[in-house]
Short mmCIF file of C-alpha atoms in Angstrom, two decimals:
data_model
loop_
_atom_site.label_atom_id
_atom_site.label_comp_id
_atom_site.label_asym_id
_atom_site.label_seq_id
_atom_site.Cartn_x
_atom_site.Cartn_y
_atom_site.Cartn_z
CA UNK A 1 130.89 -236.37 -209.04
CA UNK A 2 130.06 -238.83 -211.61
CA UNK A 3 131.72 -236.88 -214.60
CA UNK A 4 135.33 -237.58 -212.95
CA UNK A 5 136.00 -239.93 -215.84
CA UNK A 6 135.88 -236.98 -218.28
CA UNK A 7 137.74 -234.37 -216.18
CA UNK A 8 141.29 -233.66 -216.11
CA UNK A 9 143.21 -233.02 -213.45
CA UNK A 10 143.37 -229.75 -211.05
CA UNK A 11 146.62 -228.21 -212.01
CA UNK A 12 148.12 -224.79 -211.47
CA UNK A 13 147.18 -223.76 -214.83
CA UNK A 14 143.65 -225.04 -213.81
CA UNK A 15 143.93 -222.45 -210.21
CA UNK A 16 145.31 -219.94 -212.30
CA UNK A 17 142.29 -219.54 -214.46
CA UNK A 18 139.52 -219.77 -211.94
CA UNK A 19 140.79 -216.59 -210.47
CA UNK A 20 141.44 -215.10 -213.92
CA UNK A 21 137.78 -216.00 -214.26
CA UNK A 22 136.23 -215.16 -210.70
CA UNK A 23 135.64 -218.80 -210.36
CA UNK A 24 136.28 -219.61 -206.41
CA UNK A 25 138.68 -222.22 -205.52
CA UNK A 26 137.97 -224.92 -202.94
CA UNK A 27 140.32 -226.18 -200.31
CA UNK A 28 139.96 -228.39 -197.59
CA UNK A 29 142.61 -230.45 -195.50
CA UNK A 30 142.96 -234.55 -195.34
CA UNK A 31 145.02 -236.71 -193.81
CA UNK A 32 144.08 -240.23 -194.88
CA UNK A 33 142.66 -242.46 -197.67
CA UNK A 34 139.47 -242.95 -196.63
CA UNK A 35 138.57 -239.10 -196.21
CA UNK A 36 140.66 -237.87 -199.04
CA UNK A 37 138.38 -239.88 -201.35
CA UNK A 38 135.63 -238.83 -200.12
CA UNK A 39 136.91 -235.01 -200.92
CA UNK A 40 138.24 -235.82 -204.50
CA UNK A 41 134.40 -237.66 -205.24
CA UNK A 42 132.49 -234.47 -203.54
CA UNK A 43 134.63 -232.15 -205.88
CA UNK A 44 137.25 -230.55 -204.42
CA UNK A 45 139.64 -228.82 -206.01
CA UNK A 46 142.65 -228.95 -203.92
CA UNK A 47 143.21 -231.23 -201.39
CA UNK A 48 145.77 -229.81 -198.26
CA UNK A 49 147.85 -232.65 -196.23
CA UNK A 50 148.37 -230.19 -193.58
CA UNK A 51 150.62 -229.97 -190.71
CA UNK A 52 147.21 -229.55 -188.77
CA UNK A 53 147.51 -233.44 -188.76
CA UNK A 54 149.09 -232.61 -185.52
CA UNK A 55 146.54 -231.12 -184.03
CA UNK A 56 144.06 -233.15 -184.89
CA UNK A 57 145.05 -236.92 -185.72
CA UNK A 58 147.80 -236.87 -182.75
CA UNK A 59 146.70 -234.42 -179.79
CA UNK A 60 149.46 -231.59 -180.29
CA UNK A 61 148.62 -228.52 -178.99
CA UNK A 62 150.40 -226.74 -181.85
CA UNK A 63 151.61 -227.88 -185.34
CA UNK A 64 155.80 -227.78 -184.72
CA UNK A 65 156.03 -232.10 -183.44
CA UNK A 66 155.07 -233.26 -186.62
CA UNK A 67 158.12 -234.75 -188.77
CA UNK A 68 158.95 -235.01 -192.20
CA UNK A 69 158.45 -238.56 -192.39
CA UNK A 70 155.17 -238.26 -190.58
CA UNK A 71 153.81 -235.85 -193.37
CA UNK A 72 154.95 -238.01 -196.33
CA UNK A 73 153.26 -240.74 -194.85
CA UNK A 74 149.97 -238.83 -194.83
CA UNK A 75 150.69 -237.63 -197.98
CA UNK A 76 151.03 -240.92 -199.51
CA UNK A 77 147.83 -241.90 -198.11
CA UNK A 78 145.91 -239.38 -199.59
CA UNK A 79 147.07 -239.53 -202.96
CA UNK A 80 146.25 -243.00 -203.76
CA UNK A 81 142.88 -241.88 -203.22
CA UNK A 82 142.82 -238.66 -205.67
CA UNK A 83 142.02 -238.71 -208.98
CA UNK A 84 140.94 -235.25 -209.64
CA UNK A 85 142.06 -233.11 -206.99
CA UNK A 86 145.35 -231.35 -206.55
CA UNK A 87 147.54 -232.79 -203.50
CA UNK A 88 149.36 -229.91 -201.54
CA UNK A 89 151.65 -231.01 -198.54
CA UNK A 90 152.96 -228.51 -195.86
CA UNK A 91 156.32 -228.71 -195.66
CA UNK A 92 156.57 -229.38 -191.97
CA UNK A 93 158.55 -227.12 -189.29
CA UNK A 94 162.10 -227.18 -189.00
CA UNK A 95 162.27 -229.15 -192.38
CA UNK A 96 162.95 -225.66 -194.85
CA UNK A 97 163.84 -222.67 -192.45
CA UNK A 98 166.81 -221.02 -192.55
CA UNK A 99 168.61 -223.42 -195.49
CA UNK A 100 167.25 -223.02 -198.98
CA UNK A 101 168.80 -226.32 -199.76
CA UNK A 102 167.62 -228.12 -196.95
CA UNK A 103 163.72 -226.79 -197.91
CA UNK A 104 164.60 -228.07 -201.86
CA UNK A 105 165.74 -231.81 -200.47
CA UNK A 106 162.43 -231.72 -197.80
CA UNK A 107 160.35 -230.62 -200.70
CA UNK A 108 161.84 -233.39 -203.61
CA UNK A 109 161.43 -236.41 -200.60
CA UNK A 110 157.75 -234.94 -200.65
CA UNK A 111 157.31 -235.19 -204.22
CA UNK A 112 159.08 -238.71 -204.84
CA UNK A 113 158.27 -240.43 -201.97
CA UNK A 114 154.48 -239.25 -201.43
CA UNK A 115 153.16 -238.62 -205.34
CA UNK A 116 152.01 -234.92 -204.21
CA UNK A 117 151.71 -232.55 -206.10
CA UNK A 118 153.39 -229.14 -204.72
CA UNK A 119 154.29 -228.26 -201.44
CA UNK A 120 153.31 -224.97 -198.84
CA UNK A 121 155.43 -223.10 -196.68
CA UNK A 122 155.21 -220.61 -194.16
CA UNK A 123 157.18 -216.97 -194.09
CA UNK A 124 157.56 -213.90 -196.59
CA UNK A 125 160.86 -212.93 -197.70
CA UNK A 126 162.72 -215.05 -195.30
CA UNK A 127 161.60 -218.01 -196.93
CA UNK A 128 162.43 -216.41 -200.93
CA UNK A 129 165.60 -218.23 -201.24
CA UNK A 130 163.61 -221.10 -200.99
CA UNK A 131 160.63 -220.64 -202.94
CA UNK A 132 163.09 -219.87 -206.07
CA UNK A 133 164.93 -223.09 -205.46
CA UNK A 134 161.63 -225.06 -204.74
CA UNK A 135 160.22 -223.59 -208.17
CA UNK A 136 163.43 -224.11 -210.34
CA UNK A 137 163.20 -228.00 -209.60
CA UNK A 138 159.87 -227.77 -210.99
CA UNK A 139 157.81 -228.19 -207.82
CA UNK A 140 154.56 -225.52 -207.70
CA UNK A 141 154.77 -223.74 -204.20
CA UNK A 142 151.92 -222.25 -202.28
CA UNK A 143 152.88 -219.68 -199.83
CA UNK A 144 151.48 -218.76 -196.42
CA UNK A 145 151.31 -215.41 -194.79
CA UNK A 146 149.67 -213.80 -192.44
CA UNK A 147 148.86 -216.03 -188.78
CA UNK A 148 151.56 -218.76 -189.53
CA UNK A 149 150.89 -221.50 -186.75
CA UNK A 150 154.50 -222.67 -187.08
CA UNK A 151 155.77 -219.27 -185.82
CA UNK A 152 153.19 -219.62 -182.60
CA UNK A 153 156.01 -219.46 -179.97
CA UNK A 154 157.02 -215.92 -181.78
CA UNK A 155 153.27 -214.31 -182.04
CA UNK A 156 152.73 -215.69 -178.97
CA UNK A 157 148.83 -216.14 -179.83
CA UNK A 158 146.73 -217.18 -182.77
CA UNK A 159 145.08 -213.77 -182.76
CA UNK A 160 144.07 -211.96 -186.05
CA UNK A 161 147.18 -210.46 -188.06
CA UNK A 162 147.95 -207.33 -189.33
CA UNK A 163 145.22 -205.45 -187.78
CA UNK A 164 148.04 -202.64 -187.19
CA UNK A 165 149.09 -200.19 -190.22
CA UNK A 166 152.81 -201.29 -190.04
CA UNK A 167 152.47 -205.10 -189.99
CA UNK A 168 149.93 -205.33 -193.23
CA UNK A 169 152.48 -203.27 -195.08
CA UNK A 170 155.39 -206.03 -194.17
CA UNK A 171 152.58 -208.69 -194.99
CA UNK A 172 152.05 -206.71 -198.48
CA UNK A 173 155.84 -207.09 -199.12
CA UNK A 174 155.59 -210.62 -198.31
CA UNK A 175 153.12 -211.38 -200.53
CA UNK A 176 154.70 -209.41 -203.78
CA UNK A 177 158.26 -211.29 -202.67
CA UNK A 178 155.80 -214.95 -202.96
CA UNK A 179 154.68 -213.88 -206.09
CA UNK A 180 157.87 -212.78 -207.71
CA UNK A 181 159.52 -216.06 -206.14
CA UNK A 182 157.19 -217.97 -208.32
CA UNK A 183 154.28 -219.17 -205.45
CA UNK A 184 150.83 -219.71 -207.75
CA UNK A 185 148.73 -219.10 -204.69
CA UNK A 186 148.76 -218.07 -201.09
CA UNK A 187 147.01 -219.16 -198.10
CA UNK A 188 146.60 -215.49 -195.59
CA UNK A 189 145.34 -217.21 -192.95
CA UNK A 190 143.18 -214.82 -189.76
CA UNK A 191 143.72 -211.46 -191.90
CA UNK A 192 141.32 -208.25 -191.61
CA UNK A 193 138.68 -208.92 -194.50
CA UNK A 194 139.18 -205.74 -195.92
CA UNK A 195 142.90 -206.15 -196.20
CA UNK A 196 142.49 -209.98 -198.26
CA UNK A 197 139.74 -208.71 -200.13
CA UNK A 198 142.17 -205.60 -201.36
CA UNK A 199 145.71 -207.98 -201.81
CA UNK A 200 143.41 -210.68 -203.85
CA UNK A 201 142.11 -207.56 -206.25
CA UNK A 202 146.18 -206.78 -206.44
CA UNK A 203 147.45 -209.73 -206.88
CA UNK A 204 148.31 -211.83 -209.87
CA UNK A 205 148.31 -215.53 -207.96
CA UNK A 206 145.19 -216.92 -206.02
CA UNK A 207 144.33 -216.33 -202.85
CA UNK A 208 142.84 -219.21 -200.23
CA UNK A 209 141.51 -217.17 -197.20
CA UNK A 210 140.88 -218.91 -193.70
CA UNK A 211 139.70 -216.58 -191.59
CA UNK A 212 139.85 -214.00 -194.12
CA UNK A 213 136.84 -213.28 -195.30
CA UNK A 214 135.49 -213.08 -198.71
CA UNK A 215 137.28 -211.40 -200.75
CA UNK A 216 139.92 -213.97 -201.32
CA UNK A 217 139.89 -215.94 -204.74
CA UNK A 218 139.42 -219.46 -202.62
CA UNK A 219 139.16 -220.99 -199.18
CA UNK A 220 140.08 -223.57 -196.94
CA UNK A 221 139.32 -225.23 -193.32
CA UNK A 222 140.65 -228.25 -191.50
CA UNK A 223 138.03 -231.05 -192.54
CA UNK A 224 137.65 -231.88 -188.82
CA UNK A 225 136.54 -228.68 -188.08
CA UNK A 226 133.94 -228.46 -190.30
CA UNK A 227 132.22 -231.90 -190.00
CA UNK A 228 132.37 -231.19 -186.12
CA UNK A 229 134.54 -233.57 -185.36
CA UNK A 230 136.84 -231.71 -183.23
CA UNK A 231 134.48 -230.63 -180.21
CA UNK A 232 134.78 -227.45 -178.47
CA UNK A 233 136.86 -225.63 -181.27
CA UNK A 234 134.72 -223.10 -182.76
CA UNK A 235 136.48 -219.80 -183.62
CA UNK A 236 134.29 -217.01 -185.45
CA UNK A 237 135.42 -217.92 -189.00
CA UNK A 238 134.53 -221.40 -188.99
CA UNK A 239 131.10 -222.58 -190.41
CA UNK A 240 130.31 -226.20 -188.97
CA UNK A 241 128.32 -228.27 -191.50
CA UNK A 242 127.73 -231.41 -189.35
CA UNK A 243 128.36 -232.66 -185.98
CA UNK A 244 129.95 -236.10 -186.50
CA UNK A 245 131.40 -235.97 -183.23
CA UNK A 246 127.95 -235.98 -182.01
CA UNK A 247 126.45 -238.39 -183.92
CA UNK A 248 129.55 -240.69 -184.35
CA UNK A 249 129.39 -240.71 -180.26
CA UNK A 250 125.91 -242.10 -180.34
CA UNK A 251 126.63 -244.71 -182.91
CA UNK A 252 129.41 -246.04 -180.66
CA UNK A 253 127.14 -245.82 -177.74
CA UNK A 254 124.09 -248.16 -179.88
CA UNK A 255 126.65 -250.48 -180.57
CA UNK A 256 127.77 -250.98 -177.03
CA UNK A 257 124.02 -251.25 -175.94
CA UNK A 258 123.64 -253.99 -178.96
CA UNK A 259 126.34 -256.08 -177.68
CA UNK A 260 125.75 -255.85 -174.17
CA UNK A 261 121.96 -257.12 -174.93
CA UNK A 262 122.69 -259.58 -177.24
CA UNK A 263 121.11 -257.85 -179.73
CA UNK A 264 124.08 -257.68 -182.13
CA UNK A 265 125.12 -259.78 -184.11
CA UNK A 266 121.85 -260.98 -185.51
CA UNK A 267 120.90 -264.40 -186.63
CA UNK A 268 121.45 -262.18 -190.46
CA UNK A 269 124.51 -261.19 -189.62
CA UNK A 270 126.66 -264.42 -188.62
CA UNK A 271 127.99 -267.83 -190.79
#
């Protein structure tokens, strides 16, 4: 966006104002300097340094293996690229569960060592104390409910959550808990659209949906998925805006051909 020089950096108050005015909030993941720079220049409001880096960067089948040190490395790369967007970083599995003191230590490391603007935690009532402690230290927190990938071994699948009345009731209570604990926003992942819309209209804090329908206050996708870099991953909620996998593969094949038939480099491409 050409007007970036005059624009203020996105803050928690900006996000709250967007919800109150009915303006939709946009969030995408990024894990490196080059991609983060593009997203920031395009005008994205929030960049999430997701633990999904474990999947799209490292090839793991779950988000569980990524470490706090690795998240700080990715977050630092993103922060160096960003001039306008808010950068939120996932606390990885094992860095906050079961201990609010450990959660605070992990959040402080992320903020001090990466320069990020806030952190995201998965869970509800079980992380209330951790959220309260992190917020009390002046660190903005985003919650995450519904399908929480760090709990995949407990769920047993990546299916839609909160389809039953009892599970929906628990989710509603957890959202209230996170709101009162001090979260300034919450991600709702893979829950029925009707439920997400109801929650969004009854909560003070913004909801950011992924597979949660149009009623949320904003939307988030994994950037590798929406750009078509991830092959053979097309869930119902994903809109793929490009097919970069095919385009990059074709470009590489053309490069191989040009090198092998001696047409690259040309006379104007050498010193």
